[in-house]
Short mmCIF file of C-alpha atoms and ligand atoms in Angstrom, two decimals:
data_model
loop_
_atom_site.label_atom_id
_atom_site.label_comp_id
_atom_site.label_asym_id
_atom_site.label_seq_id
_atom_site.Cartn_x
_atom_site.Cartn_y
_atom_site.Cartn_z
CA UNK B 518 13.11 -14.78 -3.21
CA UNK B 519 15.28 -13.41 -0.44
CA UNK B 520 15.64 -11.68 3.15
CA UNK B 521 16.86 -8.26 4.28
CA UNK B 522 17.37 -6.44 6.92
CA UNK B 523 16.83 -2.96 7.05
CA UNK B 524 16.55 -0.57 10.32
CA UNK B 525 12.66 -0.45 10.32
CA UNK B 526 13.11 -4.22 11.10
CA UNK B 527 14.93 -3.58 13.84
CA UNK B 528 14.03 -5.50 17.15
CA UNK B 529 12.44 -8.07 15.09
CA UNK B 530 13.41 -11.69 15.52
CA UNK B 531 11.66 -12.80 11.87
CA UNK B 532 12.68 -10.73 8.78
CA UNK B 533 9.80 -11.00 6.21
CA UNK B 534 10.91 -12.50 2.91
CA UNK B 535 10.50 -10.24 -0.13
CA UNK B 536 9.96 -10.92 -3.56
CA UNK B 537 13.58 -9.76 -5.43
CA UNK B 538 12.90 -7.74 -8.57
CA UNK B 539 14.41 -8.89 -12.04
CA UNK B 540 16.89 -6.46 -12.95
CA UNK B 541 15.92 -3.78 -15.15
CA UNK B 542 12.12 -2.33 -16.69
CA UNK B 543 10.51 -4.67 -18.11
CA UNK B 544 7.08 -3.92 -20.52
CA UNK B 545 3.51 -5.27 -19.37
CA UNK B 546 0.38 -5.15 -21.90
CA UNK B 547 -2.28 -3.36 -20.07
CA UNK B 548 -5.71 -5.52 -20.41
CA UNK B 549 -8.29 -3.46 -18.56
CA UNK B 550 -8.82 0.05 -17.27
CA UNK B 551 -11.83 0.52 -15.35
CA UNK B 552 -13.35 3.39 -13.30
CA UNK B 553 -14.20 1.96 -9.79
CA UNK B 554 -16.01 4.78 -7.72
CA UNK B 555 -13.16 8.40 -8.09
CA UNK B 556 -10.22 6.21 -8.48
CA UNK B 557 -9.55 3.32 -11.51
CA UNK B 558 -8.20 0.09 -11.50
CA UNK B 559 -5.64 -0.63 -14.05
CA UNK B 560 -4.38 -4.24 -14.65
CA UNK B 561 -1.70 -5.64 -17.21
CA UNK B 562 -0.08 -8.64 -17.63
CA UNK B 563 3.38 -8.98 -16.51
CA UNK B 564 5.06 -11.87 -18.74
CA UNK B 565 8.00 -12.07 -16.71
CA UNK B 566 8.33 -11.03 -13.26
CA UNK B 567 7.49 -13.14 -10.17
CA UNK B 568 4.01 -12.84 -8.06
CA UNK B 569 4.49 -10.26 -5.38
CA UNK B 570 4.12 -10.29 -2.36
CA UNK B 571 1.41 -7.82 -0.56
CA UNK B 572 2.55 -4.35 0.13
CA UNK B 573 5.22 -4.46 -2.62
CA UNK B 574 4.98 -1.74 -4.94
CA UNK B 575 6.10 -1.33 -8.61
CA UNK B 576 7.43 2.20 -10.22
CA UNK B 577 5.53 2.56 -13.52
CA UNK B 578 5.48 4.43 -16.40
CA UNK B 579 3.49 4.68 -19.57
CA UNK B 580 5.34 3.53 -22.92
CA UNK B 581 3.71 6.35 -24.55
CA UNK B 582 3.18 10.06 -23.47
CA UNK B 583 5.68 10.13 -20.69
CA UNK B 584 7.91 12.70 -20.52
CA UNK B 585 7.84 13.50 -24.25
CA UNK B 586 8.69 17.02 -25.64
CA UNK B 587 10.04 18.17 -22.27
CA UNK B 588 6.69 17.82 -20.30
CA UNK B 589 6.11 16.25 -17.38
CA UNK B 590 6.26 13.31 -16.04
CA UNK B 591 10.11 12.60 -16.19
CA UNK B 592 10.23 9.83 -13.41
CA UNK B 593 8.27 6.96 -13.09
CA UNK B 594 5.75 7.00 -10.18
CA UNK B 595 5.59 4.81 -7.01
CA UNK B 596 2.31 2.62 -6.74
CA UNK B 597 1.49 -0.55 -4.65
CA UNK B 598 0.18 -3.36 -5.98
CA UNK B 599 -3.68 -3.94 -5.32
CA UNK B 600 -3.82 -7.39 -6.85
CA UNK B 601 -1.71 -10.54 -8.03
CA UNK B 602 -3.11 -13.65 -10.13
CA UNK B 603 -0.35 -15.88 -11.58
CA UNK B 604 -1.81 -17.03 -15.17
CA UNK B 605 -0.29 -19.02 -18.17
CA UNK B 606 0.47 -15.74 -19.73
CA UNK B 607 2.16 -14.03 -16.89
CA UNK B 608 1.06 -12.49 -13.76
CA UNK B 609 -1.95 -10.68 -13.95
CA UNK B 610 -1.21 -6.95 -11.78
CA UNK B 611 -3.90 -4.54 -10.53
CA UNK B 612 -3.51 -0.88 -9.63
CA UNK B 613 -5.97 1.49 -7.74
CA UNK B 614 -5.01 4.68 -8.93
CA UNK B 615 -6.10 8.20 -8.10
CA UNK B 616 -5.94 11.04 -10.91
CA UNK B 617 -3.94 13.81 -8.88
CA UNK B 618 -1.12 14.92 -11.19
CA UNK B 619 0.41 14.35 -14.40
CA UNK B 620 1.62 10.82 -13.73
CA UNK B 621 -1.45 9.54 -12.70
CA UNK B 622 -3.24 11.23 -16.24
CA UNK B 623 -1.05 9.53 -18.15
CA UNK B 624 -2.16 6.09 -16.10
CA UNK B 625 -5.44 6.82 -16.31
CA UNK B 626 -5.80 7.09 -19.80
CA UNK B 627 -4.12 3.53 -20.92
CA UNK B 628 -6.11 1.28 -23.08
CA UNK B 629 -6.25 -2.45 -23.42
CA UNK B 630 -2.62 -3.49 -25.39
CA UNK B 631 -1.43 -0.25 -24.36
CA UNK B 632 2.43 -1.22 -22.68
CA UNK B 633 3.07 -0.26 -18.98
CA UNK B 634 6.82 -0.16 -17.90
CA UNK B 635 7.43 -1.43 -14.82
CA UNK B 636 9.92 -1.97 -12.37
CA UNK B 637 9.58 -4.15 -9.31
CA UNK B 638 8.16 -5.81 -7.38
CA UNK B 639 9.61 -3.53 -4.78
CA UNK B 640 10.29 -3.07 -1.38
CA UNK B 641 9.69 -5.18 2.23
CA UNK B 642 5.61 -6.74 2.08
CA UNK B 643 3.69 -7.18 5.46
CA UNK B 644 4.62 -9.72 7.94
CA UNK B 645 2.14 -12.45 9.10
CA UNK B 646 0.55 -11.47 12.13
CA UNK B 647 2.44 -14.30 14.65
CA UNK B 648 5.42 -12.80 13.39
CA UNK B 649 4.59 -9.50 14.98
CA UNK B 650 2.75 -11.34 18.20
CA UNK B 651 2.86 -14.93 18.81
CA UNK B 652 -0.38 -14.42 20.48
CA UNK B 653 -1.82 -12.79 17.28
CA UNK B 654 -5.77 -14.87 16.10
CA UNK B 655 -6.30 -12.77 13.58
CA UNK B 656 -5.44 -9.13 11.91
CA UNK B 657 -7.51 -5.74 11.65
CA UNK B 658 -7.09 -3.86 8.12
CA UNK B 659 -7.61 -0.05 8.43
CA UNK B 660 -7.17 1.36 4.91
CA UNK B 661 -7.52 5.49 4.33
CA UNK B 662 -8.96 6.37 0.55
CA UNK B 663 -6.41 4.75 -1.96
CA UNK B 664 -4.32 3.68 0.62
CA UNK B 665 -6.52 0.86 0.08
CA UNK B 666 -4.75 -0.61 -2.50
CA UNK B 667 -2.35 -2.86 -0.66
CA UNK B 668 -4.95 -3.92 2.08
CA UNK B 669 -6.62 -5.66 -1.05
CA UNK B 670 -3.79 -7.89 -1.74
CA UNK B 671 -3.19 -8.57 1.78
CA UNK B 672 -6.44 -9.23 3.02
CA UNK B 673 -6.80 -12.18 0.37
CA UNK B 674 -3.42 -13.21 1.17
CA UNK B 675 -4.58 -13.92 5.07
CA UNK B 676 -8.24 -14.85 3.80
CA UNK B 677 -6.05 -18.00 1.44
CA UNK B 678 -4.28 -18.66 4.38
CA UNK B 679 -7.35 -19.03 6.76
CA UNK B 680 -6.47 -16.22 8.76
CA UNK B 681 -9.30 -14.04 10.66
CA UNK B 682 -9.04 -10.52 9.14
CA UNK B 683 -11.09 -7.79 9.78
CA UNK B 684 -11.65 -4.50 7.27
CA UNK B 685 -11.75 -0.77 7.94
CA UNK B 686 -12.29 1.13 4.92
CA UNK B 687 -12.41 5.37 5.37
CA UNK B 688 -12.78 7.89 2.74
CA UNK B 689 -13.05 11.34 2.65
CA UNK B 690 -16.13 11.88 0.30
CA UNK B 691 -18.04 10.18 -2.86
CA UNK B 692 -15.49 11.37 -5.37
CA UNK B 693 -12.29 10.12 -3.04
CA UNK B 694 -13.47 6.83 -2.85
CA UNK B 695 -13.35 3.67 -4.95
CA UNK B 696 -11.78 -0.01 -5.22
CA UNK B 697 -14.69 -1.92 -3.03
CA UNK B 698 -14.94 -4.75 -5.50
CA UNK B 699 -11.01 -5.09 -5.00
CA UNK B 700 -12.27 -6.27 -1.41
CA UNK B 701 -14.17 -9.37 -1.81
CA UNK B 702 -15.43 -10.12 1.55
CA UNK B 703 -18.06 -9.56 4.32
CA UNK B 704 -16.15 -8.36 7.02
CA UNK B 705 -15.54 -4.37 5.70
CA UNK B 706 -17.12 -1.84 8.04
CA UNK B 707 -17.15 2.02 6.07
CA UNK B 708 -16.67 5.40 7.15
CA UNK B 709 -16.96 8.56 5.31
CA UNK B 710 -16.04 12.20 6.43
CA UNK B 711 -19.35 13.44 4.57
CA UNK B 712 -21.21 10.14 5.37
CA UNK B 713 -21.94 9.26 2.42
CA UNK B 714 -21.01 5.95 3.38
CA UNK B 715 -21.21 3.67 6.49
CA UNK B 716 -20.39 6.01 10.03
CA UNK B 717 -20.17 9.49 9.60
CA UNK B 718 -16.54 10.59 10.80
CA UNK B 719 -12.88 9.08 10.34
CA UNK B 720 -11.60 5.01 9.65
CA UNK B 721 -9.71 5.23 13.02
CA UNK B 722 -13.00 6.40 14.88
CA UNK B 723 -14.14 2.05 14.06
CA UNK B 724 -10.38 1.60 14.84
CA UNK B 725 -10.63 2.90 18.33
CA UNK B 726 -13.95 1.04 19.24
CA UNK B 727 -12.80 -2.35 17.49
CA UNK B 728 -9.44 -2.21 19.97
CA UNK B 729 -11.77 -1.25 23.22
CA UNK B 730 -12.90 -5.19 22.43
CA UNK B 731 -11.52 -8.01 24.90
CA UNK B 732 -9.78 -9.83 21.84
CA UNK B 733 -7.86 -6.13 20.67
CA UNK B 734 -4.20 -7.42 22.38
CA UNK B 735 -4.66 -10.64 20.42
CA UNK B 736 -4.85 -8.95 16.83
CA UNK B 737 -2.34 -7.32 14.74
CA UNK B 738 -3.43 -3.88 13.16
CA UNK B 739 -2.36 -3.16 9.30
CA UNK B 740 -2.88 0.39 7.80
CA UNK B 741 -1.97 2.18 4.48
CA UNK B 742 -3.54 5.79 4.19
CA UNK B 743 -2.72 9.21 4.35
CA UNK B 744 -0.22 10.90 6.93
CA UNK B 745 -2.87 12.19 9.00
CA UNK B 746 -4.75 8.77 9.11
CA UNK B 747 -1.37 6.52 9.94
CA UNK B 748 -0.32 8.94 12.14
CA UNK B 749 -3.54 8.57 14.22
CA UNK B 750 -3.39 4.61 14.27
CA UNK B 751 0.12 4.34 15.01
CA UNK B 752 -0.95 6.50 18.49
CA UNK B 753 -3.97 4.45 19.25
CA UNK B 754 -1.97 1.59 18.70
CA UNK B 755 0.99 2.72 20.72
CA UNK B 756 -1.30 3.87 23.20
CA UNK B 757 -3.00 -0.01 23.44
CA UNK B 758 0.18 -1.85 23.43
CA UNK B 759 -1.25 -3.57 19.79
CA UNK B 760 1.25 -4.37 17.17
CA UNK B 761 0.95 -2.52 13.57
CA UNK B 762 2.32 -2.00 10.26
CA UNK B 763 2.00 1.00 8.40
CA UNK B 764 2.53 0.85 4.81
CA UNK B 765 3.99 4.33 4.04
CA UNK B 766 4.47 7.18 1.72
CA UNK B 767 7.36 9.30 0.69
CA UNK B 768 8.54 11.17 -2.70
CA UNK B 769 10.21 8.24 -4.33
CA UNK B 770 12.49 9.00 -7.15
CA UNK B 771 14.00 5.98 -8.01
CA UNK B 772 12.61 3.17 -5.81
CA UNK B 773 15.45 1.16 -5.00
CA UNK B 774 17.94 2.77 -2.94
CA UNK B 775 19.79 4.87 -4.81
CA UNK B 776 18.89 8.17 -4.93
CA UNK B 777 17.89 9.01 -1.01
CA UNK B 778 14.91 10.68 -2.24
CA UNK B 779 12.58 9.11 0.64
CA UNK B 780 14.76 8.39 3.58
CA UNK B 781 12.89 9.28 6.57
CA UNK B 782 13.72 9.29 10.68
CA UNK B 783 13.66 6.15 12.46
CA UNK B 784 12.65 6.45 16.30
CA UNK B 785 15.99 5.60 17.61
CA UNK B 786 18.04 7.94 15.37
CA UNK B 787 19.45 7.38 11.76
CA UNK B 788 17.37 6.96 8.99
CA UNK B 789 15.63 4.59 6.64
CA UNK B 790 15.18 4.64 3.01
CA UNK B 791 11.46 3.84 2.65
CA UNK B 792 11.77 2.24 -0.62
CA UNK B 793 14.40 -0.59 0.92
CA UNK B 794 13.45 -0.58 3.94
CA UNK B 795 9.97 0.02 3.74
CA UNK B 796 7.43 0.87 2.93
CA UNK B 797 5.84 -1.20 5.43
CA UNK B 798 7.84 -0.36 8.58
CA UNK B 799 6.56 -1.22 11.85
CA UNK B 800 4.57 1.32 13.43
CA UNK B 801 7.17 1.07 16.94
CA UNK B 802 10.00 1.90 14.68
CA UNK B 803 9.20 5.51 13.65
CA UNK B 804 8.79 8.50 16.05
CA UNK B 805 5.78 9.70 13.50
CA UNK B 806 3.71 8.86 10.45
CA UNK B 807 3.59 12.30 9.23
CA UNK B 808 5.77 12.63 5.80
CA UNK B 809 6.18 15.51 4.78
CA UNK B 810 5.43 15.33 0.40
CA UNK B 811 3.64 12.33 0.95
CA UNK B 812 1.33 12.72 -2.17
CA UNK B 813 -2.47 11.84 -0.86
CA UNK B 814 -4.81 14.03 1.85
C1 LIG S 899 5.22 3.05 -2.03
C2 LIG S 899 4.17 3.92 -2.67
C3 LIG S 899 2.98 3.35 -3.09
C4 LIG S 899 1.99 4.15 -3.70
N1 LIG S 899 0.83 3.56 -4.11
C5 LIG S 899 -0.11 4.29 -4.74
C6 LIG S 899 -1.31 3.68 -5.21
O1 LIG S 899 -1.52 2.48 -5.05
N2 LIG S 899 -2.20 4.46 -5.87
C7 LIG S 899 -1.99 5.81 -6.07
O2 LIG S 899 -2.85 6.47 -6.69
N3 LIG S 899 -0.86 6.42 -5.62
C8 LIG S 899 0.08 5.68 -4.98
N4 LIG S 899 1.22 6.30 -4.52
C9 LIG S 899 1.37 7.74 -4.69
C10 LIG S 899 1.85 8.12 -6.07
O3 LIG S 899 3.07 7.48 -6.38
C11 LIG S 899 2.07 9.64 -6.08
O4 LIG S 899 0.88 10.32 -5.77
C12 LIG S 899 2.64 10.11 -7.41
O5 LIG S 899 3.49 11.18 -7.14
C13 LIG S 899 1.58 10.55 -8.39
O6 LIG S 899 2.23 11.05 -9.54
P1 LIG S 899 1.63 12.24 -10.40
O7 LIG S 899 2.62 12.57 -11.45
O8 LIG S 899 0.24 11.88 -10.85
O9 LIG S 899 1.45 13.43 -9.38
P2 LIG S 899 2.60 14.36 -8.79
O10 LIG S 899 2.89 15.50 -9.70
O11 LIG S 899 3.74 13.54 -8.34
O12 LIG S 899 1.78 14.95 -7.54
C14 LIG S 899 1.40 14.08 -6.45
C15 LIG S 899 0.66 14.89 -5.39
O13 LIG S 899 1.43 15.95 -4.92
C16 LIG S 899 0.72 17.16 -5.13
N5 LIG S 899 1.70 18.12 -5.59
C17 LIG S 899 2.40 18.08 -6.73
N6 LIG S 899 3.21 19.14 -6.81
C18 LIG S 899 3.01 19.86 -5.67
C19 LIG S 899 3.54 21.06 -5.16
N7 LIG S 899 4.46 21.80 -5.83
N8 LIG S 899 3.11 21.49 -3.95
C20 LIG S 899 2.19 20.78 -3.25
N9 LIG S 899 1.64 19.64 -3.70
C21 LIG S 899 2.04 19.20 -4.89
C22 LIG S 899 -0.32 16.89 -6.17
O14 LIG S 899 -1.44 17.73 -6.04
C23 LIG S 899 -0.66 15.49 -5.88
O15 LIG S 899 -1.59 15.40 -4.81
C24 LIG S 899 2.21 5.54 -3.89
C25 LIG S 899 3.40 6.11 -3.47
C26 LIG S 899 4.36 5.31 -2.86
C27 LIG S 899 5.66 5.96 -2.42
S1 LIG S 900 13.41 6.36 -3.82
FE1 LIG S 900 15.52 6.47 -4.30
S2 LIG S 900 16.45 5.79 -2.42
FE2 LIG S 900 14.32 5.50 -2.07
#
């Protein structure tokens, strides 16, 4: 374990403690690949590495089929980590993915003992909720399609920790949507652009009526989606004077600070590398949510 600084955590007087990566790949044995609504959940075992922490990610790649014979993909591919379970064989990772290019194919198609290369865990996790406002009773999760994936972790994380938490789960339509059962709880209010699902119309359309409530000062707002989606709750929550995260995006080439690849503007001028420094920045730190190449509508 360890602490860093980075300028997304700027202002803050509590750095969140992530989980440091072993050096290197490392292989995992994949154990189960299942379809869950238009997206899958992949999980392997990771003999290894240490339990993340929620909003980590890991850059994986298949040991098979990647990049052979001068196809595509050539770099390993950016994806945050859905679940955690420490077990007497290793830790026990899950993955929401979502089949849009050839990185994700390759994913898709892994089989039980198949290996998956990963590095990680990577990058700065979400902060407790008193660490954002000391008057903080409980958090709101507002998760946008597969952006999803990291709420899941999290919201167990406060759930262990007897934390009130609060889900908002959007999707687009029936085939962009999946990973319910990675959210076992009561508290998960749906919306669906082609109502197919819960209210008929965006995730922040809930947000906006669950922060007109008395209590909406006293909660901390957490939200992983697409561009357009973070965008719109780092504005609403801007607007209402309510602390957020946003677990973020970018074209990520090597993950850990190297290559520049995702650096981004911060609010106050400079930039941040999103890998290092994110990708959960706070929402106050960044001018916008909109990324431009960040992969999912
Ligand atoms: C920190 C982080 C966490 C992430 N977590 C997840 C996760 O949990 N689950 C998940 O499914 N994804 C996640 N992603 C996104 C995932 O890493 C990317 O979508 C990845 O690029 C997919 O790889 P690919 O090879 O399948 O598709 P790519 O070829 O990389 O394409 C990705 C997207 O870009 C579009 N695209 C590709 N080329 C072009 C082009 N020339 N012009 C316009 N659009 C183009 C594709 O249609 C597709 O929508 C995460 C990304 C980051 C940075
Ligand atoms: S992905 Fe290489 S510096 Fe961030």
């Amino acid at each position: 374990m360890g602490a860093r600084r980075g300028p997304a955590s700027r202002g803050r007087s509590f750095v969140p403690e992530r989980v440091l990566a072993p050096f290197g790949r490392r292989r995992s044995e994949v154990v189960a690949n299942e379809v869950s609504g238009g997206y899958r959940i992949v999980s392997s075992v990771d003999p290894s590495g240490p339990v993340p922490a929620a909003g980590q990610f890991y850059m994986l790649t298949c040991e098979r089929g990647w990049g052979g014979g001068g196809e595509r993909p050539f770099l390993p591919r950016a994806f945050s980590v859905a679940d955690a379970v420490a077990g007497p064989e290793g830790v026990r990772l899950s993955f929401l993915l979502e089949d849009v290019g050839p990185g994700t194919h390759e994913l898709a198609r892994l089989g039980r003992g198949d290996g998956l290369l990963l590095t990680g865990p990577l990058g700065s996790p979400f902060s407790m909720p008193r660490e954002l406002n000391r008057d903080a009773a409980g958090a709101i999760l507002v998760g946008g399609g597969i952006g999803l994936a990291p709420l899941a972790l999290w919201r167990r994380t406060l759930a262990e920790r007897g934390l009130p938490e609060r889900s908002l789960l959007g999707f687009r339509d029936r085939a962009h949507s999946g990973g319910m059962e990675l959210f076992r709880c009561s508290e998960v209010r749906l919306a669906s652009e082609d109502g197919h699902a819960g209210h008929r119309g965006y995730v922040t359309d809930l947000l906006n009526v669950m922060l007109e409530g008395d209590d909406a000062r006293s909660s901390v707002v957490y939200a992983c989606g697409p561009p357009p989606m973070l965008e719109a709750v780092r504005a609403l929550c801007a607007e209402r004077e309510v602390e957020a995260e946003l677990a973020m995006e970018s074209p990520m080439a090597c993950g850990y600070g190297a290559c520049f690849g995702c650096a981004m503007p911060l609010r106050d001028g400079g930039y941040m590398r999103l890998c290092v420094d994110g990708p959960v920045v706070r929402a106050s730190a960044v001018e916008t949510a909109l990324v431009a190449g960040a992969g999912h509508r």
